[in-house]
PDB file of C-alpha atoms in Angstrom:
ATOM      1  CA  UNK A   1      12.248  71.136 147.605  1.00 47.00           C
ATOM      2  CA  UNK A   2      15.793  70.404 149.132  1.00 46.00           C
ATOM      3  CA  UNK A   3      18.301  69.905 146.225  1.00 50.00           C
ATOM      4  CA  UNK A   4      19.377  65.991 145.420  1.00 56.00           C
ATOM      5  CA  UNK A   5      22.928  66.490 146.718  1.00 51.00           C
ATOM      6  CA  UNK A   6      23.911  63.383 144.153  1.00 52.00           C
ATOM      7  CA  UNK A   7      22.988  65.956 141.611  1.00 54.00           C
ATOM      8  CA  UNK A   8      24.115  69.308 142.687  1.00 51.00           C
ATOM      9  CA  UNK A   9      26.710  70.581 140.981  1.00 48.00           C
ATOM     10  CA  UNK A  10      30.232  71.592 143.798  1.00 45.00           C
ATOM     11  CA  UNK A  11      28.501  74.684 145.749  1.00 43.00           C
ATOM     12  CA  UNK A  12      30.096  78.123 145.291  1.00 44.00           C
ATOM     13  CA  UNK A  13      31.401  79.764 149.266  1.00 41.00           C
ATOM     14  CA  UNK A  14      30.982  83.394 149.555  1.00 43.00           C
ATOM     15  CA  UNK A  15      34.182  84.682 149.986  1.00 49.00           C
ATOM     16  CA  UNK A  16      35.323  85.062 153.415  1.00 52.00           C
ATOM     17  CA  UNK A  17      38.528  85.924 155.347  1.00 56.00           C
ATOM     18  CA  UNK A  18      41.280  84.038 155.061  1.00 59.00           C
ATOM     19  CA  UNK A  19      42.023  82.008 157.847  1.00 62.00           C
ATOM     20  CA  UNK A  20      44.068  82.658 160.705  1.00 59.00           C
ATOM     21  CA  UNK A  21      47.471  81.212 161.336  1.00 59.00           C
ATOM     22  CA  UNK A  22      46.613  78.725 164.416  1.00 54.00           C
ATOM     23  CA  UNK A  23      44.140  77.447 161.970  1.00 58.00           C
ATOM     24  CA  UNK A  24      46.620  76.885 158.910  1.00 66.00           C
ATOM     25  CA  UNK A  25      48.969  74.412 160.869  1.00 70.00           C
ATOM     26  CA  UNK A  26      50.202  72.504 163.424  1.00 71.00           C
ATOM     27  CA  UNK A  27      54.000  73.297 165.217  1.00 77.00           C
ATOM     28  CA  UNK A  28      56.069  70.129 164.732  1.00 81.00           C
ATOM     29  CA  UNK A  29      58.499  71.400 167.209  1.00 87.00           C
ATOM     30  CA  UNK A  30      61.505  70.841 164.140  1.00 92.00           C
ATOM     31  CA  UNK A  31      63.229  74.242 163.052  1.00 93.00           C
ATOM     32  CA  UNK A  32      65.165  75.266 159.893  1.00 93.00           C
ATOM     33  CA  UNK A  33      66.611  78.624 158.354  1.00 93.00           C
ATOM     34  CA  UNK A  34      64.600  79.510 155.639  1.00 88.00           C
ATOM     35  CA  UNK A  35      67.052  81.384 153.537  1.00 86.00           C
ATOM     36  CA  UNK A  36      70.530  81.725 154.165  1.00 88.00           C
ATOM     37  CA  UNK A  37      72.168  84.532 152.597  1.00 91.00           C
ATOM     38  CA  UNK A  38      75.217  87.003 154.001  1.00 92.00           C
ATOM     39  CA  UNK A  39      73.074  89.176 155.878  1.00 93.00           C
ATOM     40  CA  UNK A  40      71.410  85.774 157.609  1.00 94.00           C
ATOM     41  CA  UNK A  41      74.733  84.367 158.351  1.00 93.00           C
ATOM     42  CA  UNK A  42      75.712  87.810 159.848  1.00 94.00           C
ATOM     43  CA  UNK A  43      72.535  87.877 162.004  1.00 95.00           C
ATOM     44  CA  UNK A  44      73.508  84.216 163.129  1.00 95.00           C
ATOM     45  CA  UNK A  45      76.990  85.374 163.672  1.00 95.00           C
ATOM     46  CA  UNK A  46      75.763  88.000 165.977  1.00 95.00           C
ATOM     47  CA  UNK A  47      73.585  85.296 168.170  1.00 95.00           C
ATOM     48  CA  UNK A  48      76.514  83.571 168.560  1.00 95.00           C
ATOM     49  CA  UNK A  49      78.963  85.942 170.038  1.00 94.00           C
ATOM     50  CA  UNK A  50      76.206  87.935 171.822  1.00 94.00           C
ATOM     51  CA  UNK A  51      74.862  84.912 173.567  1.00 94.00           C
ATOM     52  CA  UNK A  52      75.703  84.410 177.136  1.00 93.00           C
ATOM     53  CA  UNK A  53      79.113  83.648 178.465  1.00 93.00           C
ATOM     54  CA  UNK A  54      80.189  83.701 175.279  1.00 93.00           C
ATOM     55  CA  UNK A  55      83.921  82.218 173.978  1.00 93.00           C
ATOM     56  CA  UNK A  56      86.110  84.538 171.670  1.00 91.00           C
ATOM     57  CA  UNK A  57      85.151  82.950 168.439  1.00 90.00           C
ATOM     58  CA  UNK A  58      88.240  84.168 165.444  1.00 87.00           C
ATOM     59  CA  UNK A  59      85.722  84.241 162.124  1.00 90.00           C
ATOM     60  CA  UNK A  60      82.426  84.487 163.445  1.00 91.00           C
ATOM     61  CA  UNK A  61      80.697  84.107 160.291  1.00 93.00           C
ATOM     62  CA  UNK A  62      82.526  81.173 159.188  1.00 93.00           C
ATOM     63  CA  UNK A  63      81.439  79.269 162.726  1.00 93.00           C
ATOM     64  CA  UNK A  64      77.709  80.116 162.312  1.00 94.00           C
ATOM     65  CA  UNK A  65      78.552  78.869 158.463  1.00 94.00           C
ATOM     66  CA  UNK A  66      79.447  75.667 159.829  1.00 94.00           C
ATOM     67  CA  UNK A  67      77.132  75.554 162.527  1.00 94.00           C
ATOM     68  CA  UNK A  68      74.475  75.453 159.299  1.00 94.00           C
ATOM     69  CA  UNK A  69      76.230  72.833 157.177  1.00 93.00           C
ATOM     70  CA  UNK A  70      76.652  70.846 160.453  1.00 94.00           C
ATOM     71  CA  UNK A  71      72.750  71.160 160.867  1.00 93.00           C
ATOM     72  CA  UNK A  72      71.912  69.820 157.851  1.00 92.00           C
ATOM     73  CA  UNK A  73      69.479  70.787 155.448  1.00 88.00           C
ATOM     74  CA  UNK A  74      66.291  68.789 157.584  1.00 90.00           C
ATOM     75  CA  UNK A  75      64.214  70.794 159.927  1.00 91.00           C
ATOM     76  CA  UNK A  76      65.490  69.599 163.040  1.00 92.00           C
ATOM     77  CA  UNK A  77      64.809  70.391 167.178  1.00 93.00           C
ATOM     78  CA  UNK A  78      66.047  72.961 169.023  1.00 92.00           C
ATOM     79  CA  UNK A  79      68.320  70.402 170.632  1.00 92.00           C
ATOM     80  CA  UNK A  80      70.029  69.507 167.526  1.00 94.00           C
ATOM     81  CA  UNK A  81      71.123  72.628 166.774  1.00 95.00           C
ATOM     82  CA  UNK A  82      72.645  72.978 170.452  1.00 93.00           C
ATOM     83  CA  UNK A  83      74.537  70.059 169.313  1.00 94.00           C
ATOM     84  CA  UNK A  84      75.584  71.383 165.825  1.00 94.00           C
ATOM     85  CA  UNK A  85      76.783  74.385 167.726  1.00 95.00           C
ATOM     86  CA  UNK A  86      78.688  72.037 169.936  1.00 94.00           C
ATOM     87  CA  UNK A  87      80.348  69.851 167.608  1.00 94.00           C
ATOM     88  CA  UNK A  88      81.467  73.046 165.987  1.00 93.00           C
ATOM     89  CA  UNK A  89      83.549  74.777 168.688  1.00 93.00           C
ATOM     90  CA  UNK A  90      84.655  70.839 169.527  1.00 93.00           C
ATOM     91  CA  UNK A  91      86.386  71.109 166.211  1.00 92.00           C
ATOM     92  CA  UNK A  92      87.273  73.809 166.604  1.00 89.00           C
ATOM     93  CA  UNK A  93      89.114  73.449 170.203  1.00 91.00           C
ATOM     94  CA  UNK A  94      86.699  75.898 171.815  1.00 91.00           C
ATOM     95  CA  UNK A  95      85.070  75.024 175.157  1.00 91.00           C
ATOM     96  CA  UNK A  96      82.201  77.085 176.202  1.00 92.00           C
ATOM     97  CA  UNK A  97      79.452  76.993 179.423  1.00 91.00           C
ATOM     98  CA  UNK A  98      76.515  75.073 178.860  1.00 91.00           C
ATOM     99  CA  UNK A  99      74.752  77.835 179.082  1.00 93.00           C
ATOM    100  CA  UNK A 100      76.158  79.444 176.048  1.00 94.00           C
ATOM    101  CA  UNK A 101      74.714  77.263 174.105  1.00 94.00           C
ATOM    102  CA  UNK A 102      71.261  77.238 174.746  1.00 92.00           C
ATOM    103  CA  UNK A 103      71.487  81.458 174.818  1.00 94.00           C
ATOM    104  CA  UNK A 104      72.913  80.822 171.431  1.00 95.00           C
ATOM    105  CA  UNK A 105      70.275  78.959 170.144  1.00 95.00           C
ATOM    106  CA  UNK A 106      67.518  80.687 171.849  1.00 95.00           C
ATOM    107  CA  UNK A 107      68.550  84.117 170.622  1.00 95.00           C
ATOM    108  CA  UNK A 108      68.420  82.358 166.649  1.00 96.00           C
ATOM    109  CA  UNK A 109      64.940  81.458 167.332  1.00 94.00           C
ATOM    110  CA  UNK A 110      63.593  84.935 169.175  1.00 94.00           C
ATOM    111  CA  UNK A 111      65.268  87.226 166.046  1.00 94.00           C
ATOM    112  CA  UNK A 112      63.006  84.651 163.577  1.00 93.00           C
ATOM    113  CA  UNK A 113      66.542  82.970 162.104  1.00 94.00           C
ATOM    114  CA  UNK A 114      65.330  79.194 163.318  1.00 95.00           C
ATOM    115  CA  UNK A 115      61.513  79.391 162.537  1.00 92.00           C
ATOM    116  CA  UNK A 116      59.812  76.430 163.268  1.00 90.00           C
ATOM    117  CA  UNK A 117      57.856  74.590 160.466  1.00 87.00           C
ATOM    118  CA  UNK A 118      54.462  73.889 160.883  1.00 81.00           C
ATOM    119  CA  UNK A 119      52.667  71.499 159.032  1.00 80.00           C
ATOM    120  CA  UNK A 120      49.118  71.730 157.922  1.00 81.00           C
ATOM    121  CA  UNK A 121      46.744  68.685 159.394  1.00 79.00           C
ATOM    122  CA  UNK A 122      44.797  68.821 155.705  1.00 86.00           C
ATOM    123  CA  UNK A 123      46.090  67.896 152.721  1.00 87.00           C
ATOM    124  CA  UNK A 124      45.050  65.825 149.358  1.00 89.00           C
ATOM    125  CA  UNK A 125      43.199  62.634 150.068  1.00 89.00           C
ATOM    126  CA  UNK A 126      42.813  63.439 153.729  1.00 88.00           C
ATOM    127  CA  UNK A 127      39.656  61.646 154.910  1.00 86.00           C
ATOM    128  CA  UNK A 128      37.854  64.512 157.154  1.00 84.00           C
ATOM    129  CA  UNK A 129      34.508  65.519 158.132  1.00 81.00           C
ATOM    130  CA  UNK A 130      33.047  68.618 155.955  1.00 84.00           C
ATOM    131  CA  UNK A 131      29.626  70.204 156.321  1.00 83.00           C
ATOM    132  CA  UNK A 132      26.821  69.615 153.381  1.00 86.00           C
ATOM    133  CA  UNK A 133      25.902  73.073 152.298  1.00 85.00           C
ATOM    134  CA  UNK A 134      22.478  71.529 151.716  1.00 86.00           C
ATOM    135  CA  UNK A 135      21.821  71.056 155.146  1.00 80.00           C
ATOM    136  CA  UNK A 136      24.968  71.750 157.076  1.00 76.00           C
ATOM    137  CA  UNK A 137      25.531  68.577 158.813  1.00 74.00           C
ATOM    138  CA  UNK A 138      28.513  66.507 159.117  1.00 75.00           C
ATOM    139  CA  UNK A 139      29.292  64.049 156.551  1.00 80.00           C
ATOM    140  CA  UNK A 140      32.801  61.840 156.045  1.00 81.00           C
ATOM    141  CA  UNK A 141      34.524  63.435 153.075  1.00 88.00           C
ATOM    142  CA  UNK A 142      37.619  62.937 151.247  1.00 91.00           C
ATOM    143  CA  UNK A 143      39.613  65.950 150.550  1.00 93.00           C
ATOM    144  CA  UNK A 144      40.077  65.642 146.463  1.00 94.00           C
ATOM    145  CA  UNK A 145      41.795  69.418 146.021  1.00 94.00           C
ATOM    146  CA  UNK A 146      43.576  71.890 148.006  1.00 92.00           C
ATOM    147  CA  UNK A 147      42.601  75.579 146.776  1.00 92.00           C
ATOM    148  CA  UNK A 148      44.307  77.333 149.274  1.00 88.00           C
ATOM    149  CA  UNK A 149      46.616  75.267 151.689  1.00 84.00           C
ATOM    150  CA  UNK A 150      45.459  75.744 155.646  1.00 83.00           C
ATOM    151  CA  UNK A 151      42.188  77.843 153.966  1.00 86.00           C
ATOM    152  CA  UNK A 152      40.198  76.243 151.115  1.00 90.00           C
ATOM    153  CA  UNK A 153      39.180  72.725 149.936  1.00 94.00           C
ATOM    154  CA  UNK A 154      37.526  70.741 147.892  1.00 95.00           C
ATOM    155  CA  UNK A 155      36.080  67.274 148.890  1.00 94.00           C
ATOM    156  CA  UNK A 156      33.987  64.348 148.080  1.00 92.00           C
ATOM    157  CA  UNK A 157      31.048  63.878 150.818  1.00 90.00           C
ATOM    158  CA  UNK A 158      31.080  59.911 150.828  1.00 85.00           C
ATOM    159  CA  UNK A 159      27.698  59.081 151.266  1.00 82.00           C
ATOM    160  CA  UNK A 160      25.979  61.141 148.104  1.00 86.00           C
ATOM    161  CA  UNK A 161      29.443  60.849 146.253  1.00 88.00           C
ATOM    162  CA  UNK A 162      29.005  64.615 145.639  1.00 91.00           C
ATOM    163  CA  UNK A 163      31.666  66.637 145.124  1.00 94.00           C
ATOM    164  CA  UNK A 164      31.396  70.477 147.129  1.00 94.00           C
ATOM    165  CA  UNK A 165      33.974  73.457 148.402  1.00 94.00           C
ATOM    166  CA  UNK A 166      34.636  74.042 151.851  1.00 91.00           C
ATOM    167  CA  UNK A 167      36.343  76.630 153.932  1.00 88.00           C
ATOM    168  CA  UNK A 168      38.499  75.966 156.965  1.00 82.00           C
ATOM    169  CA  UNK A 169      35.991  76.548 159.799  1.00 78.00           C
ATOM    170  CA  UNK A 170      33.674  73.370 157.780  1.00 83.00           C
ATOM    171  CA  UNK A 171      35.810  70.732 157.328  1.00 82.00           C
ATOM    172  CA  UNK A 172      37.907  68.886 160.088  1.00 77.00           C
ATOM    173  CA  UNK A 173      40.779  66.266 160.313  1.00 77.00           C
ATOM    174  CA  UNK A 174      39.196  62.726 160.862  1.00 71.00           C
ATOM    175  CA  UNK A 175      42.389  62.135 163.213  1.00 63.00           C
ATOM    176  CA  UNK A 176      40.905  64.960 165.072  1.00 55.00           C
ATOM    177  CA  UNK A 177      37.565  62.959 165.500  1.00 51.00           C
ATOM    178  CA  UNK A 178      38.314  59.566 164.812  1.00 41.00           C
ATOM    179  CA  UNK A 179      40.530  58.806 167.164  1.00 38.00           C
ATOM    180  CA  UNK A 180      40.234  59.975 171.213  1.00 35.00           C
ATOM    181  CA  UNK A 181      43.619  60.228 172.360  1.00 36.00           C
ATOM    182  CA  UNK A 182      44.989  62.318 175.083  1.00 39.00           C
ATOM    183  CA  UNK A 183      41.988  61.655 177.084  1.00 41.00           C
ATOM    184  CA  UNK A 184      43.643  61.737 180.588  1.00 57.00           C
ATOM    185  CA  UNK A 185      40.535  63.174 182.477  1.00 62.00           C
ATOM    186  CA  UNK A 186      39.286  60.243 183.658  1.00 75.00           C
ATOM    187  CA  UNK A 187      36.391  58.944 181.865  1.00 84.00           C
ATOM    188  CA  UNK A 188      32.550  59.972 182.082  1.00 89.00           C
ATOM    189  CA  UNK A 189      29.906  61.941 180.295  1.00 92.00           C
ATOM    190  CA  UNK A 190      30.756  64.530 178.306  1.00 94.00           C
ATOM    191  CA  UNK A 191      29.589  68.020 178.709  1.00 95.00           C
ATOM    192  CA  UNK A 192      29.096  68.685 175.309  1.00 95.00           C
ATOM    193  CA  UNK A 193      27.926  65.535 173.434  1.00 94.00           C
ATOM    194  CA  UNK A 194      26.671  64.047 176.657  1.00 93.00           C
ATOM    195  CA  UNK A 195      28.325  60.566 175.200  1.00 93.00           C
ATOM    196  CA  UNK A 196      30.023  58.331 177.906  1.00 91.00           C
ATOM    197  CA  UNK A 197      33.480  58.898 176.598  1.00 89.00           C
ATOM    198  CA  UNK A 198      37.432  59.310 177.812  1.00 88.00           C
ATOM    199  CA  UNK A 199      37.595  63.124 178.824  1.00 88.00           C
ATOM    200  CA  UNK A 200      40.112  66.350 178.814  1.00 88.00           C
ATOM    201  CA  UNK A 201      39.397  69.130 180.306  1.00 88.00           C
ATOM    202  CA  UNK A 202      39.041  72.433 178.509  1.00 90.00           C
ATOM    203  CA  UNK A 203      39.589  75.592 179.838  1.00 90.00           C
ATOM    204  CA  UNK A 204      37.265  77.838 178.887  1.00 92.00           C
ATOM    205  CA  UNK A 205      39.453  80.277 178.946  1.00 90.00           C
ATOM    206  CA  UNK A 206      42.760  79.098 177.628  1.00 87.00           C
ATOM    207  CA  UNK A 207      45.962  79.184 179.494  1.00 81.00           C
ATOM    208  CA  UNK A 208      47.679  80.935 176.648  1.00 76.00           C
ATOM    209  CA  UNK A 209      45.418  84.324 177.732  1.00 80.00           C
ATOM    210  CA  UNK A 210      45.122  83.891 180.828  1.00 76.00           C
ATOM    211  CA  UNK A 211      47.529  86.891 181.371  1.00 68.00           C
ATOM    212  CA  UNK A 212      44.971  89.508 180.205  1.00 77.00           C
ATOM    213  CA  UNK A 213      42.547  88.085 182.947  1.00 79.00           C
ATOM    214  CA  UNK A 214      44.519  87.916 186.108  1.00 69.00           C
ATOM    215  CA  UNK A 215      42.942  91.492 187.158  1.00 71.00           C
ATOM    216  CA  UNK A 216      39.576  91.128 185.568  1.00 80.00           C
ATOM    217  CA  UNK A 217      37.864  88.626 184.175  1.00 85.00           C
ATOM    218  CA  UNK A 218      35.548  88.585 180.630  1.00 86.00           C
ATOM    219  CA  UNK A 219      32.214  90.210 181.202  1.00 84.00           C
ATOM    220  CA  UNK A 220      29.754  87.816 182.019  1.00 80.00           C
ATOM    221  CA  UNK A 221      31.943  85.430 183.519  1.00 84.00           C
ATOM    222  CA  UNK A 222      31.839  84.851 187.744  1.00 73.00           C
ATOM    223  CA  UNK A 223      34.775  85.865 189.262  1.00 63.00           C
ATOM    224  CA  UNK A 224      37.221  84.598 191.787  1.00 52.00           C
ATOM    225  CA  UNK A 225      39.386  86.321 194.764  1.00 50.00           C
ATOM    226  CA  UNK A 226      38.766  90.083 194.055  1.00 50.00           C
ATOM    227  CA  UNK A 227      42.118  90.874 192.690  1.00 49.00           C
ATOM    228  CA  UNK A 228      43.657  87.751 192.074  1.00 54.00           C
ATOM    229  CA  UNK A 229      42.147  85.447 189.174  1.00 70.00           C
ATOM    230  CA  UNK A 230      44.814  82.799 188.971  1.00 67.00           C
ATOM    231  CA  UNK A 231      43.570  79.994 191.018  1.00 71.00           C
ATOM    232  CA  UNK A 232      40.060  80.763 189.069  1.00 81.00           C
ATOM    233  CA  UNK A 233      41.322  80.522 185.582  1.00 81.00           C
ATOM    234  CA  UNK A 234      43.052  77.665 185.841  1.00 77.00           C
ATOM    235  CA  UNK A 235      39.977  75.509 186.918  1.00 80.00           C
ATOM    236  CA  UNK A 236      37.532  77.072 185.243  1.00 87.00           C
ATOM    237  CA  UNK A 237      36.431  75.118 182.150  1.00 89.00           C
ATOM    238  CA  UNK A 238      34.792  71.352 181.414  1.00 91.00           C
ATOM    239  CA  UNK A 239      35.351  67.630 180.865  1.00 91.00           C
ATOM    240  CA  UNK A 240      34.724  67.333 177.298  1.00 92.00           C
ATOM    241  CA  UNK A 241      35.467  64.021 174.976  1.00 90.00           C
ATOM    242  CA  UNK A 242      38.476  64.600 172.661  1.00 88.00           C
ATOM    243  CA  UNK A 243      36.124  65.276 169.424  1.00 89.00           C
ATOM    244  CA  UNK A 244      34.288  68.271 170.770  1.00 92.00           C
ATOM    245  CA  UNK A 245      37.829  69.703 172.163  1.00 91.00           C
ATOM    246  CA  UNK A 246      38.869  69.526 169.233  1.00 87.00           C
ATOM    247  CA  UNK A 247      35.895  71.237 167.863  1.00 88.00           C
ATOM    248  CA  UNK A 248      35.934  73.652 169.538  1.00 91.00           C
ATOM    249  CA  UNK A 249      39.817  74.478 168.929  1.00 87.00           C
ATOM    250  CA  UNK A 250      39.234  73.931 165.395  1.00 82.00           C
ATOM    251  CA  UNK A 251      36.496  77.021 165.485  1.00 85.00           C
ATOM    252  CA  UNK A 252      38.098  79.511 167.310  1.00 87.00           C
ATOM    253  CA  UNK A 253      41.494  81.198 167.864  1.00 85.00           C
ATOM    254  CA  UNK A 254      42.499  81.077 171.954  1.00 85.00           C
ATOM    255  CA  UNK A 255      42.041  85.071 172.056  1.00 87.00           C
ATOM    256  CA  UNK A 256      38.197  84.351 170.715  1.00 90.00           C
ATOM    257  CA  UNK A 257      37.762  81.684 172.783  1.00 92.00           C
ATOM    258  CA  UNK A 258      38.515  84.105 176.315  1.00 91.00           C
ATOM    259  CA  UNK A 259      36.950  86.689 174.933  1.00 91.00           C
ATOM    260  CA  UNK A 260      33.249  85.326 173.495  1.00 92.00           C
ATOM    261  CA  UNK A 261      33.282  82.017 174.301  1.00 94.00           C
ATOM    262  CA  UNK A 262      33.995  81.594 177.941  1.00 93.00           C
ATOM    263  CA  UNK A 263      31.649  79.534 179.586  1.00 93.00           C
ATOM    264  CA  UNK A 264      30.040  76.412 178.560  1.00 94.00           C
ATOM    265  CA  UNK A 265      26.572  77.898 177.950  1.00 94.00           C
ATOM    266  CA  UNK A 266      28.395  80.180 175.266  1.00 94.00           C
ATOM    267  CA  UNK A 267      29.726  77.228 173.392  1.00 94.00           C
ATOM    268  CA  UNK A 268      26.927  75.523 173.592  1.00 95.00           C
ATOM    269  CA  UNK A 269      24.629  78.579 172.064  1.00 95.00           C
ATOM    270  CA  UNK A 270      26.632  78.661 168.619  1.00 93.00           C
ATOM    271  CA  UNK A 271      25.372  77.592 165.590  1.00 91.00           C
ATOM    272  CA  UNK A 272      28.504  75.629 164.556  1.00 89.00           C
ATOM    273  CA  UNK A 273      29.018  74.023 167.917  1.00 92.00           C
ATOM    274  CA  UNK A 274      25.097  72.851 167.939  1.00 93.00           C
ATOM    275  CA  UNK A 275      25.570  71.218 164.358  1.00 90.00           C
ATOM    276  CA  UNK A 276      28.381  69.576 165.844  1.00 92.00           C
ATOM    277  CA  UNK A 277      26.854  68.661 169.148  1.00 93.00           C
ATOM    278  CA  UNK A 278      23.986  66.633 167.034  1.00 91.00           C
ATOM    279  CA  UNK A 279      26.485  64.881 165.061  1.00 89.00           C
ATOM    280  CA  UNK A 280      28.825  63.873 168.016  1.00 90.00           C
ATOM    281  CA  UNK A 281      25.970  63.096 169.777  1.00 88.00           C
ATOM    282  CA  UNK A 282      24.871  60.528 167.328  1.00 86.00           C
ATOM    283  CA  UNK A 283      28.544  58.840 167.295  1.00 85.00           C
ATOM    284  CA  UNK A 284      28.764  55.735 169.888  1.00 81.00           C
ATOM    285  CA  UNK A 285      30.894  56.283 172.760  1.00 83.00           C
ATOM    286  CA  UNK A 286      34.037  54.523 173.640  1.00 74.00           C
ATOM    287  CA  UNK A 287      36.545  53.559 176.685  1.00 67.00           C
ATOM    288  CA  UNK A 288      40.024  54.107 177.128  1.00 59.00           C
ATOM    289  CA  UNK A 289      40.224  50.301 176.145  1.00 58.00           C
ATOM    290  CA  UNK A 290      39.410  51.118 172.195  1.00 56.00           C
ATOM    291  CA  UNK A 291      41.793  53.749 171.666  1.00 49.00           C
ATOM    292  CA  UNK A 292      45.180  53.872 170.690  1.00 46.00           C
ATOM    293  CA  UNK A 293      48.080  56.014 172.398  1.00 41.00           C
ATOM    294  CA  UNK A 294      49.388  58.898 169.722  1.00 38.00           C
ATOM    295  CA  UNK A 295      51.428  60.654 172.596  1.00 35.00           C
ATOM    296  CA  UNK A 296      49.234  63.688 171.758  1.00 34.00           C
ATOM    297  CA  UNK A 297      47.010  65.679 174.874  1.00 35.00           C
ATOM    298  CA  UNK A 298      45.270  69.203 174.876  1.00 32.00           C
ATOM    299  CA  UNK A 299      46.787  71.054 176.840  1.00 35.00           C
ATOM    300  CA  UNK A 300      44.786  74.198 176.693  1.00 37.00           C
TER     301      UNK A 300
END
């Protein structure tokens, strides 16, 4: 007989790899210097007065020094730091091109100085939907531990108030479900879920890979121009409801998703995505009227 989940005691996950970086966080498009030290402010220092058209600078060190301290201690955008570097040489009486400053900048980020911070869309008491080991649907959980941040979780499934450990490919953020923003497809049914619902569209083969395919396409999928796959890639995907895009994003890396799971028929064979497809399917379906604007599209 199937186990009383009210009952069960949390179920034990076979370890598995750890999960990738795309699925451990989201960029927030803010940037800080981890750790400054001599060697950092030297590497900084070097960004500086290698950077295009750049002014002779007396005490390099001691400008990207103040450039910091002018920063602040906040992860901030790219743009502030342009200004910190301003405001800088302003004190300093320097003047300098505008393009010297965003060469400046954009050399700290490529040598890994400015990293960007990334922030992970699960944390403690996020409310989220996790699968039931018992019978691996979807439930509404709350998360009430974080084992590994980005990885591993443990959470209360709300309806048997039992209490189970999930992995980062079985639990996802209720803002990721709950609320279908970004839908500026139009609306209509969904490919996926078949719900009348706002769409995006997802290419099935995201844009962030589509270099590898310009020559030749994934097996299996039907090609365009001989030669010339642009036109192709970018309009070959579907119109999917903001839930099962993010589904699907949540699953799988962009390289997995070119590779093995390029055409609808592909994502709709998977075990995960079917569990999914039966829940979503199940949800009621909304207009463009119920949802509210978080400035927040896939753009993939």
């Amino acid at each position: 007989d199937r186990p009383d989940p009210a009952t069960t005691a949390p179920a034990k996950k076979p370890k598995r790899k750890p999960a990738p970086a795309w699925a451990k966080g989201r960029p927030t498009g803010l940037y800080s210097i981890p750790e400054l030290d001599d060697a950092t402010l030297t590497k900084l220092a070097e960004c500086i007065t290698g950077a295009e058209d750049a002014p002779e600078l007396e005490g390099p060190e001691l400008v990207a020094a103040a450039v910091v301290s002018e920063a602040g201690d906040e992860p901030a955008a790219l743009s502030h730091w342009h200004l910190a570097l301003r405001q800088v040489l302003s004190d300093a009486c320097v003047e300098a091109e505008e393009v010297f400053y965003a060469s400046a900048v954009e050399s700290m980020k490529s040598r890994g100085l400015l990293q960007e911070q990334v922030e992970c869309p699960i944390k403690l008491g996020s409310n989220v939907l996790a699968e039931l080991s018992e019978d691996s649907n979807w439930y509404e959980a709350v998360v009430t531990k974080v084992l590994i941040p980005g990885e591993h979780y443990e959470v209360l499934i709300q309806r048997y108030g039992k209490p189970q450990e999930v992995w980062w490919d079985e639990v996802v953020p209720m803002d990721d479900v709950a609320d279908d923003d970004g839908a500026d497809a139009g609306e209509g049914e969904c490919e996926m879920c078949r719900r009348e619902m706002p769409l995006t569209f997802h290419h099935l083969i995201p844009k962030e890979v589509h270099g590898i395919y310009l020559k030749k396409l994934p097996e299996g999928v039907a090609s365009g121009p001989v030669g010339d796959h642009h036109i192709f890639l970018n309009t070959h995907g579907a119109m999917v409801c903001r839930p099962c895009h993010s589904a699907v994003h949540r699953r799988w890396s962009n390289e997995e998703l070119g590779a093995r799971f390029n055409t609808l028929a592909k994502l709709l064979a998977d075990e995960h995505i079917v569990r999914w497809v039966e829940f979503a399917k199940k949800q009621k379906s909304v207009t463009k009227g119920d949802l509210k604007p978080r400035g927040h599209s896939y753009q993939r």
